[in-house]
Coordinates of C-alpha atoms in Angstrom, one line a residue:
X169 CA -5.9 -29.2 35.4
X170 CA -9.2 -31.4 35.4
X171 CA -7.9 -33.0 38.3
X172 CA -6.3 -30.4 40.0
X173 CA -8.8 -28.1 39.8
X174 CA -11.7 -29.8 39.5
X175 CA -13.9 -27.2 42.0
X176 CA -13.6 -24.8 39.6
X177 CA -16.1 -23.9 36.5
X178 CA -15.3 -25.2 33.2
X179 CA -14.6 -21.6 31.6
X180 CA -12.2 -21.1 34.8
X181 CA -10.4 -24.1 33.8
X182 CA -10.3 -23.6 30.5
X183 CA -8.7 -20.0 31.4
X184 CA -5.9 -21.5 33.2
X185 CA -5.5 -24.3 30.4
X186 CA -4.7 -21.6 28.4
X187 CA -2.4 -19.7 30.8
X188 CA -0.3 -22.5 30.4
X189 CA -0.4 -23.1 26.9
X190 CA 0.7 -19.2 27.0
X191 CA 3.3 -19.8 28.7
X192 CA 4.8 -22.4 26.8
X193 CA 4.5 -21.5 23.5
X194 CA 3.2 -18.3 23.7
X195 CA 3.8 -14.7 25.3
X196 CA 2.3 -15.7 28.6
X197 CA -0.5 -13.0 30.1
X198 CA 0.1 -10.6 26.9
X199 CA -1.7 -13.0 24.9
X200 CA -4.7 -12.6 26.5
X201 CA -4.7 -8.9 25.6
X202 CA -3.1 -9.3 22.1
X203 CA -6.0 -11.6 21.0
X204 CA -8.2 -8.4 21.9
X205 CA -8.9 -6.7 18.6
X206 CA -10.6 -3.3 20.6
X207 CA -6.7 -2.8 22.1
X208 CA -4.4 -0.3 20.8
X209 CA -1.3 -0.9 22.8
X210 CA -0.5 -3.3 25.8
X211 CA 2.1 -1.3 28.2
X212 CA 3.9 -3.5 30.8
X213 CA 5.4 -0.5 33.7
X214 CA 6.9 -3.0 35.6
X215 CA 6.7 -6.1 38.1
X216 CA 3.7 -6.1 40.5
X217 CA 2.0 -3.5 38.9
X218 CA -1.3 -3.4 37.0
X219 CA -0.9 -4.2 33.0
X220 CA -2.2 -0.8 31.2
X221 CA -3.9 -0.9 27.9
X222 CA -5.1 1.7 25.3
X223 CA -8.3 0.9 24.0
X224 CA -9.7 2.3 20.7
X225 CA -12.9 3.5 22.3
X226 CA -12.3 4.4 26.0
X227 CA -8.3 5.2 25.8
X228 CA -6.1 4.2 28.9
X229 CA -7.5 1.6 30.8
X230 CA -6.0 -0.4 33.8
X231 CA -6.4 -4.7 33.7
X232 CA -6.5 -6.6 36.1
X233 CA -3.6 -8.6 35.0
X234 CA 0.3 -8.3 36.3
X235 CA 3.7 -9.8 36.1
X236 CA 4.0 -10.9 39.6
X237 CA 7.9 -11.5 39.7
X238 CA 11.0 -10.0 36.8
X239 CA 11.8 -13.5 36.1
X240 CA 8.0 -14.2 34.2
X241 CA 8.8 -10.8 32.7
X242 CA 11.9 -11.6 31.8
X243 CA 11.1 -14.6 30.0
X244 CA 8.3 -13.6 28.0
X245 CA 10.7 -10.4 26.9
X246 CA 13.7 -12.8 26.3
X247 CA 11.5 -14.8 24.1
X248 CA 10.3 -12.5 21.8
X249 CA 13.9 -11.4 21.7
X250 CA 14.8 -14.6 20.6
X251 CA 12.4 -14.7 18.0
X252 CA 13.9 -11.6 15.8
X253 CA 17.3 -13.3 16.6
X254 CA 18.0 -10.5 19.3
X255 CA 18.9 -10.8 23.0
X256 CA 18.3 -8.8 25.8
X257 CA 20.4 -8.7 29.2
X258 CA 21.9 -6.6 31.3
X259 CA 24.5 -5.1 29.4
X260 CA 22.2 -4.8 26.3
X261 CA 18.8 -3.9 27.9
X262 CA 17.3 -2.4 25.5
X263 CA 15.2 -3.9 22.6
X264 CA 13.1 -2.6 19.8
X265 CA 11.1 -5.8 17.4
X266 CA 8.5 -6.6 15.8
X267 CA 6.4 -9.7 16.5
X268 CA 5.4 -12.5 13.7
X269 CA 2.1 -10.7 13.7
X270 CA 3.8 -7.0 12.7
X271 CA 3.2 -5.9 16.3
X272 CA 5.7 -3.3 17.2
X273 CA 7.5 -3.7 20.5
X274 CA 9.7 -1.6 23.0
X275 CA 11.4 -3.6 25.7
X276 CA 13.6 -2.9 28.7
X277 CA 15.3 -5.1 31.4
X278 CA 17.1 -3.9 34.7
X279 CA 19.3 -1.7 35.4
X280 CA 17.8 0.7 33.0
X281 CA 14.1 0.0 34.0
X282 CA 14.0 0.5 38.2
X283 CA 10.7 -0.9 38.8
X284 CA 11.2 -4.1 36.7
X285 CA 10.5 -4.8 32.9
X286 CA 8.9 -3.1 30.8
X287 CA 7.0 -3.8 27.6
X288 CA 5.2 -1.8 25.2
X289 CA 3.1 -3.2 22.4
X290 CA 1.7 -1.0 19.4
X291 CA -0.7 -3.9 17.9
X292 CA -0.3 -4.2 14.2
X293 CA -4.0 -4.6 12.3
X294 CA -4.4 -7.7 10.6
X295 CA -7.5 -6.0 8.4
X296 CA -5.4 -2.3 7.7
X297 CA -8.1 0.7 8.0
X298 CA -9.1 2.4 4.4
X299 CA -10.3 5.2 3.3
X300 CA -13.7 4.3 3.8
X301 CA -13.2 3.6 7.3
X302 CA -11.5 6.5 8.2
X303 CA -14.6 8.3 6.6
X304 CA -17.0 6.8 8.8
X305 CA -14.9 7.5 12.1
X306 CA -14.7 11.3 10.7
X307 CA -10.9 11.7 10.7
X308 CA -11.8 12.7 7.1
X309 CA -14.5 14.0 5.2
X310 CA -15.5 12.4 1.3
X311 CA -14.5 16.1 -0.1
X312 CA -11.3 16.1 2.0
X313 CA -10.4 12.5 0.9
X314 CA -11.7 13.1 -2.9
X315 CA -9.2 16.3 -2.8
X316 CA -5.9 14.1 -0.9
X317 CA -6.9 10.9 -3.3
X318 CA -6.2 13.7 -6.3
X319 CA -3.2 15.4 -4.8
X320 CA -1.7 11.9 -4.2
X321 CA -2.4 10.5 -7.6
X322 CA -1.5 14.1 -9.3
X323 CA -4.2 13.4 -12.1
X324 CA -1.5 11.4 -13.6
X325 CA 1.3 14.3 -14.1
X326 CA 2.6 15.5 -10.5
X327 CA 1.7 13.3 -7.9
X328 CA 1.7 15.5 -4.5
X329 CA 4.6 15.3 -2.0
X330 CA 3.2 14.9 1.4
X331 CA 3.4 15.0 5.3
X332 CA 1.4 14.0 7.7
X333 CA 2.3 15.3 11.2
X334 CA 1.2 14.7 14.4
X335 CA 1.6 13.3 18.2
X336 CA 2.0 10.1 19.0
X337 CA -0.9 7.6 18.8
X338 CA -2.8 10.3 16.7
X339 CA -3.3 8.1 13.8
X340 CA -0.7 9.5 11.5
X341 CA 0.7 6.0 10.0
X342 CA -2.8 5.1 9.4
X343 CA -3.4 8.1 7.5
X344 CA 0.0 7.6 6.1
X345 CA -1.1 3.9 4.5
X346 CA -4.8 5.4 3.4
X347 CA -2.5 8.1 1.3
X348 CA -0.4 4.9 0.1
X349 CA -3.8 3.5 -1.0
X350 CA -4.3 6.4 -3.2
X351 CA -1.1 5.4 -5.2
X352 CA -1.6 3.1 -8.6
X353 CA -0.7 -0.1 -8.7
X354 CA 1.1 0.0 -11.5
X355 CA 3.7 1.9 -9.6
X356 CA 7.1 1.0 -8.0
X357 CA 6.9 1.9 -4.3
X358 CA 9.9 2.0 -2.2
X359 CA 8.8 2.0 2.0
X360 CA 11.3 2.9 4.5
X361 CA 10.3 2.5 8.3
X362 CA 12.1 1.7 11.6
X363 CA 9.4 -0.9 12.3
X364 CA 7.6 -2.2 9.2
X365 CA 3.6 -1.3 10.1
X366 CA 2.9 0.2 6.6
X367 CA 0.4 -2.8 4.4
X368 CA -0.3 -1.3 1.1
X369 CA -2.4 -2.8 -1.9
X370 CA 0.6 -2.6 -4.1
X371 CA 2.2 -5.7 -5.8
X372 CA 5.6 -3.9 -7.3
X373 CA 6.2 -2.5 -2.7
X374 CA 9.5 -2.9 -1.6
X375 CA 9.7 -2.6 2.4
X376 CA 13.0 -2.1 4.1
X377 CA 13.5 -1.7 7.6
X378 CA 16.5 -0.4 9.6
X379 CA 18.9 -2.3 11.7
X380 CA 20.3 -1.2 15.1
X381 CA 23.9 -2.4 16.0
X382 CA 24.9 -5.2 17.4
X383 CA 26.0 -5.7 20.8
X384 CA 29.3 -4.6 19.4
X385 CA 28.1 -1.4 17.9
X386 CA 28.4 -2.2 14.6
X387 CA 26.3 -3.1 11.6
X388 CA 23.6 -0.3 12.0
X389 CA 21.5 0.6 9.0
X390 CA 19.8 3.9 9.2
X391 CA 17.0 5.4 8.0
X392 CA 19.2 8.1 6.1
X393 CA 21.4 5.0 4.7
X394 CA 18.2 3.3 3.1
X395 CA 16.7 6.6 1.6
X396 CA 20.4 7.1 0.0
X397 CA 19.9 3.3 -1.2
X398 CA 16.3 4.4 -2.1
X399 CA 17.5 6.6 -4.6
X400 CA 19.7 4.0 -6.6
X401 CA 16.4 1.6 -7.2
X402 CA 14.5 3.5 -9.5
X403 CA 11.4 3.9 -7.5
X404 CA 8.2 5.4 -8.5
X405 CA 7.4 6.9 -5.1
X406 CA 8.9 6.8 -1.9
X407 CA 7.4 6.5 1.5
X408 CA 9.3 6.8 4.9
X409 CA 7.6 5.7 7.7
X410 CA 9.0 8.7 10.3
X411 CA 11.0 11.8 9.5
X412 CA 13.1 12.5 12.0
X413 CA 16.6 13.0 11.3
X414 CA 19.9 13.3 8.7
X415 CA 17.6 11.2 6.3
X416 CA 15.1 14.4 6.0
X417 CA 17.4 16.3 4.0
X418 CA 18.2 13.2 1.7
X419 CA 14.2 12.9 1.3
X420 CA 13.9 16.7 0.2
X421 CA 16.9 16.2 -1.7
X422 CA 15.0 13.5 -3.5
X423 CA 11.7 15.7 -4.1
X424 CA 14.1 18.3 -5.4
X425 CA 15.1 15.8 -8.2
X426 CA 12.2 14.5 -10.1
X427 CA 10.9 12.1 -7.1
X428 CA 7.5 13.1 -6.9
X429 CA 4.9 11.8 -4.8
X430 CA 7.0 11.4 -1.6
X431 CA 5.3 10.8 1.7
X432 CA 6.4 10.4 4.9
X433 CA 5.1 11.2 8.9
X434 CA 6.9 13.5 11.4
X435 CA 6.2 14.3 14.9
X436 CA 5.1 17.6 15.4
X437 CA 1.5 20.0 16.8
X438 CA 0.9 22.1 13.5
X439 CA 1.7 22.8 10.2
X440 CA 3.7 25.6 11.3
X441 CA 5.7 24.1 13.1
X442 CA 6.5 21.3 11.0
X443 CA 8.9 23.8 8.8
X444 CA 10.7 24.9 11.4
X445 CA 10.9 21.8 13.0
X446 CA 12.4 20.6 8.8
X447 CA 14.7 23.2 8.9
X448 CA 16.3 22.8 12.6
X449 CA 18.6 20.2 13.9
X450 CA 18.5 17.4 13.8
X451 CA 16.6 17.6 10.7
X452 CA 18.2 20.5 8.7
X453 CA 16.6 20.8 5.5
X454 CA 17.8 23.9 4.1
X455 CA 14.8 26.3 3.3
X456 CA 15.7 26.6 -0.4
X457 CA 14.4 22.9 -0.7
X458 CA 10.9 23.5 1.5
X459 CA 8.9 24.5 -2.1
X460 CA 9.1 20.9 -3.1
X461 CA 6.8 19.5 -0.4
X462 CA 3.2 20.1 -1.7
X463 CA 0.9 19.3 1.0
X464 CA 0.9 19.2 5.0
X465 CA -1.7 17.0 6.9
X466 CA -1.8 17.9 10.4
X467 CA -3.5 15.2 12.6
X468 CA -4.6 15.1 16.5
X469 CA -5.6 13.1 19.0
X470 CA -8.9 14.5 20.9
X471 CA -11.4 13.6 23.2
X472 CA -14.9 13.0 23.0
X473 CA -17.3 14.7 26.1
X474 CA -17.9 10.9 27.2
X475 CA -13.9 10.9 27.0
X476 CA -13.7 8.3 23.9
X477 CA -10.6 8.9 21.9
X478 CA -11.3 10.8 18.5
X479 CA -8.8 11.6 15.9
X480 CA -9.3 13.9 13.4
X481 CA -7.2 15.9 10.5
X482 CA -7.2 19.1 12.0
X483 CA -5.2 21.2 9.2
X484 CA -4.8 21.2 5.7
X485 CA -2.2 23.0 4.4
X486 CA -0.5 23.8 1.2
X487 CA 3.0 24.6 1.0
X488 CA 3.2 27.6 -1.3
X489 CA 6.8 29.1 -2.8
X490 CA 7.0 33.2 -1.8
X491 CA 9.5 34.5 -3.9
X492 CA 12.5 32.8 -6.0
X493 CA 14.8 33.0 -2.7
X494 CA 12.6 29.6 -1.7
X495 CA 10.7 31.9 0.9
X496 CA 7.3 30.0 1.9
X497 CA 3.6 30.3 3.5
X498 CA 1.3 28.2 4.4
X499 CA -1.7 27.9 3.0
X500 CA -4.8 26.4 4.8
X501 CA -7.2 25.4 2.6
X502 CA -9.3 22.9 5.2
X503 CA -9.4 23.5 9.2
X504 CA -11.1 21.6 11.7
X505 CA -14.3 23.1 13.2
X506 CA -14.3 21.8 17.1
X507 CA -18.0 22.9 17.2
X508 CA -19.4 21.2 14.7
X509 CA -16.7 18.1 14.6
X510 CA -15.6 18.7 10.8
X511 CA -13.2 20.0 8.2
X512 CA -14.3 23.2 7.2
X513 CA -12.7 25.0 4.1
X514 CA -11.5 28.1 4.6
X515 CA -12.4 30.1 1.9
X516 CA -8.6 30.2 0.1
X517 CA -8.3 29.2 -3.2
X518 CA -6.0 26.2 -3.5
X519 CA -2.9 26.9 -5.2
X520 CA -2.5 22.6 -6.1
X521 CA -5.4 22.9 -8.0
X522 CA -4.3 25.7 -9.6
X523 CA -1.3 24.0 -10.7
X524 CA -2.8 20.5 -11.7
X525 CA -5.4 21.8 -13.9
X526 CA -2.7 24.0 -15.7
X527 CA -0.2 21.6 -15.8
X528 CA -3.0 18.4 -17.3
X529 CA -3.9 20.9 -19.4
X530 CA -7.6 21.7 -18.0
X531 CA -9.4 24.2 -16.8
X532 CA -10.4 24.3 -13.3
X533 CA -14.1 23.9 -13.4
X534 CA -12.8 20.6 -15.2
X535 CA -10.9 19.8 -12.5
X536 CA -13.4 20.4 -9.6
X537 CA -15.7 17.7 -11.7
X538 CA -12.8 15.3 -11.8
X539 CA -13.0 15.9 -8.1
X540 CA -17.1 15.4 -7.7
X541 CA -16.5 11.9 -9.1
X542 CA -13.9 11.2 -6.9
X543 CA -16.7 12.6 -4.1
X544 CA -19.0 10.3 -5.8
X545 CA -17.5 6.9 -6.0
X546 CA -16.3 7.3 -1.9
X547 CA -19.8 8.4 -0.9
X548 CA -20.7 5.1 -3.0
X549 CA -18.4 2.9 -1.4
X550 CA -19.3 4.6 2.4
X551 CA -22.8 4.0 1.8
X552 CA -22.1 0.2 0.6
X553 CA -19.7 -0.8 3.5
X554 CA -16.8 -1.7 1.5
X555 CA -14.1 -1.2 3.9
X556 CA -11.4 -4.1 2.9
X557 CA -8.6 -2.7 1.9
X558 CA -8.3 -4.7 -1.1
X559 CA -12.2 -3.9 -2.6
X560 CA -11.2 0.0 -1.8
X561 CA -8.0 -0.7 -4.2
X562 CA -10.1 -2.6 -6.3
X563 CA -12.3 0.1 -7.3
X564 CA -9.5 2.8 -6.9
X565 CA -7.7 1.7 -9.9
X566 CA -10.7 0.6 -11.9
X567 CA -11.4 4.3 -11.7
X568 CA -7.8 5.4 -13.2
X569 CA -8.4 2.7 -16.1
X570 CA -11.8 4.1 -17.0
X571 CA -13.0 6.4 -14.4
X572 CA -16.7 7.0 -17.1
X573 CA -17.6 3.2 -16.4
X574 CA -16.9 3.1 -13.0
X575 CA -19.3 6.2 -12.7
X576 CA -21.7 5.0 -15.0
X577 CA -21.7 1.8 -12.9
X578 CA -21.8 4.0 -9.5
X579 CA -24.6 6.0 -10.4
X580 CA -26.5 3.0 -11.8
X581 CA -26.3 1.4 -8.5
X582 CA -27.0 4.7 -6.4
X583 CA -30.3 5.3 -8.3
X584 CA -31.5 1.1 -7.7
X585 CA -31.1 1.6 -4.1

């Protein structure tokens, strides 16, 4: 290349040095844009055409970067194939993996894909986003998260069973892992995904991930078949990554037997329509079993007037039992305010609350202190920039061994400032 190119400036060469090394040993041109923390997704539409990317401020963007012939595609597609001990052809063009790095990845090959290859690339983040981050990008507010950090640990009795729903890319297995964080360490968690993207601060996890067939059609392992398995393991709490089929029933059937704390994401636009969307094909929860999910989070993704991606938790809503037939309403305890860019409550008692304090034995005024320290020790760690997901654990569970200290400590801090 020194030789070879010896016209050219020293950064120029060192970009083609690197090209090559890409090519080699690498993923080629993706590299380039998976080494970009500020990218979301990498989306390859096909040969000769412009690489798309979504980035985390300023959405879809085009690059200036293209697979030029199906054969460079190929490769690179072939080779991360190869590295999840997969292949990819024309009688088996389609391919679902995750990198070394926990990147998720979507991959097709001609005759299915027209215009060429494609490739689609949900980054996985090395440094997972907490709490306190999501604070500071206002998906959440402190006395939203104080309220979901309660509901999730259940004061110790009846942890919460929760979904979050939303489109896709609207943040909802990011909200889904913040929830996890809520969880105690001491617990046994159980994680069930299609693509493993969930990282939580718990030693005693257990991840599975599904398997499709093999070129043979045979060997699959569902996401119903490892709930099923779920169930024989004794777990503490269960998480599936996406709800989305036969194993929704098996979930509810599971929060209708003394699983508490379930969580889990589904696709969906409100709260509303996440029941019916439960109770239709292919889904089919029967409607007797609704009363045992505790807690919707509905999320979007939204645009800022200068067009930068925001995503907020636009409903909260409690799932509340009508009559002993299992006949439910919602009811919305926080809203999102477009106006004024917040999570407004709406004025309705909540019933969880309700049912925590009577069943720890409290009163509610009681309760709604328990919550101000919660409140307290998020403003704390918000104002102090402690983000890593480990410190937010940290400080998380010091709070369930001796939440008076941990205040103590926090208010003693607050008032040296």
């Amino acid at each position: 290349i020194e030789r070879r190119f010896s016209e050219l400036p020293f950064s120029k060469r060192k970009d083609i040095a690197r090209l090559v090394v890409n090519n080699m040993v690498g993923y080629g041109l993706l590299d380039f844009l998976l080494d970009d923390e500020q990218l979301e997704e990498i989306m390859v539409i096909g040969t000769g055409k412009p690489i798309y990317v979504i980035h985390s401020n300023y959405g879809s963007c085009i690059t200036n970067l293209k697979f030029e012939t199906d054969e460079d595609a190929i490769r690179i597609v072939e080779k991360i194939a190869a590295s999840v001990g997969r292949r990819i052809d024309k009688s088996s063009p389609l391919l679902d993996a995750r990198l070394p790095d926990g990147s998720r990845v979507n991959a097709t090959v001609p005759p299915i894909s027209i215009d060429g290859p494609t490739i689609t690339i949900r980054k996985f983040k090395a440094d997972p986003l907490t709490v306190v981050n999501l604070i500071d990008y206002r998906t959440l507010s402190i006395e939203v998260s104080a309220y979901l950090w309660m509901i999730v640990e259940g004061l110790g009795i009846k942890p919460g069973n929760i979904l979050t729903a939303g489109g896709a890319g609207s943040g909802k297995t990011t909200t889904l892992n913040v929830l996890g964080s809520f969880i105690p360490t001491t617990e046994r968690v159980i994680t069930i995904e299609d693509t493993a993207e969930l990282t939580l601060p718990i030693e005693h996890v257990v991840r599975f991930e599904t398997k499709p067939p093999n070129v043979e059609g045979v060997g699959e392992i569902t996401m119903d078949d490892l709930v099923k398995n779920t169930l024989r393991m004794r777990p503490d709490r269960i998480i599936v990554g996406e709800v989305r089929g036969a194993e929704a029933r098996t979930l509810f059937t599971a929060m209708n037997t003394g699983h508490d704390g379930c969580m889990g994401t589904l696709h969906s636009n409100s709260a509303k329509e996440t029941i019916i969307r439960l109770t239709n094909p292919p889904m089919n929860v029967p409607k007797i079993m609704l009363p045992a999910l505790n807690l919707i989070l509905m999320q979007n993704k939204i645009y800022s007037e200068d067009s930068k991606i925001l995503r907020r938790i636009t409903e909260v809503a409690e799932v509340v039992t009508e009559d002993e037939e299992g006949s439910i309403s919602l009811n919305y305890v926080y809203i999102y305010e477009p106006k004024d860019d917040r999570l407004v409550l709406t004025g309705q008692p909540s019933i969880l609350k309700q049912k925590l304090s009577k069943l720890r034995g409290i009163t509610v005024k009681e309760l709604e202190e328990d919550l101000k320290g919660r409140e307290k020790i998020l403003r704390w760690m918000t104002e102090n920039n402690i983000v890593k997901i480990e410190d937010v654990s940290k400080i998380i569970n010091r709070y369930y061994a001796d939440s008076k200290t941990l205040l103590e400590e926090v208010e003693i801090h607050t008032l040296n400032r």
